[in-house]
Amino acid sequence: KDSNPGKALADYERAHAVDQKDWRNWHHLASYYGEQGMHEKALKLAEEASKRFPDEDLIKILLARTYLNNGHYQACYSVLENATILPFEGQRDVHDLYVQCQICLAMEAMKKGRYDEAIKRLEGSKEFPVRLGTGKPQDPDYRVQDYLMTFTYEKMGAHTKAEDAQKRIAAYSARNSRGGIE
């Protein structure tokens, strides 16, 4: 993939053409399209794969990711909202995808002046749905969400809530400080 991307693409496309009954070939080709910035091709392939292999967790994740990469945030959210992903070792990307999707939806709402909806999405991004296969860590980092909440609450005129969000940012940063540079 690194030394000869064109050859890698040809290999993925050939594998997909030879055996379209194996979901892995669909997954690898669509993932590679996404890695190469061919997001529309990745989405088309992921949508077809999701129809052919509706029970494959990695295809559900692929579909959600390609929706996100194509700016289809509500479609991404719908996939994740209806998915049950079995946990596997070291998995964290599904929750990260969920958070990114919610934050993108919040930012869309903010641009349209729908601040209540934005707050709802930002609060939702702090959840760790069990159905997405990732447990909640001991001290999750919500600084991005809290920063966006600060901005949103300021726009709403809810200055006390904005200050509370700023305090949460400062408290997390203080708890997780690595000290100064010497």
PDB file of C-alpha atoms in Angstrom, residues 56-58 60-61 80 83-88 91 94 130-134:
ATOM      1  CA  GLU A  56     -21.434  -7.927   9.728  1.00  0.00           C
ATOM      2  CA  ASP A  57     -20.259  -5.505  12.403  1.00  0.00           C
ATOM      3  CA  LEU A  58     -17.270  -4.269  10.413  1.00  0.00           C
ATOM      4  CA  LYS A  60     -21.807  -1.426   9.745  1.00  0.00           C
ATOM      5  CA  ILE A  61     -18.784   0.478  11.023  1.00  0.00           C
ATOM      6  CA  LEU A  80     -24.792   3.790  14.732  1.00  0.00           C
ATOM      7  CA  ALA A  83     -26.277  -0.994  15.305  1.00  0.00           C
ATOM      8  CA  THR A  84     -25.216  -3.418  17.970  1.00  0.00           C
ATOM      9  CA  ILE A  85     -21.472  -3.916  17.699  1.00  0.00           C
ATOM     10  CA  LEU A  86     -19.940  -6.749  19.663  1.00  0.00           C
ATOM     11  CA  PRO A  87     -16.883  -5.645  21.619  1.00  0.00           C
ATOM     12  CA  PHE A  88     -13.465  -6.817  20.586  1.00  0.00           C
ATOM     13  CA  GLN A  91     -11.690  -1.475  20.073  1.00  0.00           C
ATOM     14  CA  VAL A  94     -16.628   2.857  17.058  1.00  0.00           C
ATOM     15  CA  VAL A 130     -23.315  -0.339  25.530  1.00  0.00           C
ATOM     16  CA  ARG A 131     -24.597  -1.472  22.123  1.00  0.00           C
ATOM     17  CA  LEU A 132     -21.506   0.066  20.486  1.00  0.00           C
ATOM     18  CA  GLY A 133     -19.182  -2.313  22.267  1.00  0.00           C
ATOM     19  CA  THR A 134     -17.004   0.140  24.175  1.00  0.00           C
TER      20      THR A 134
END
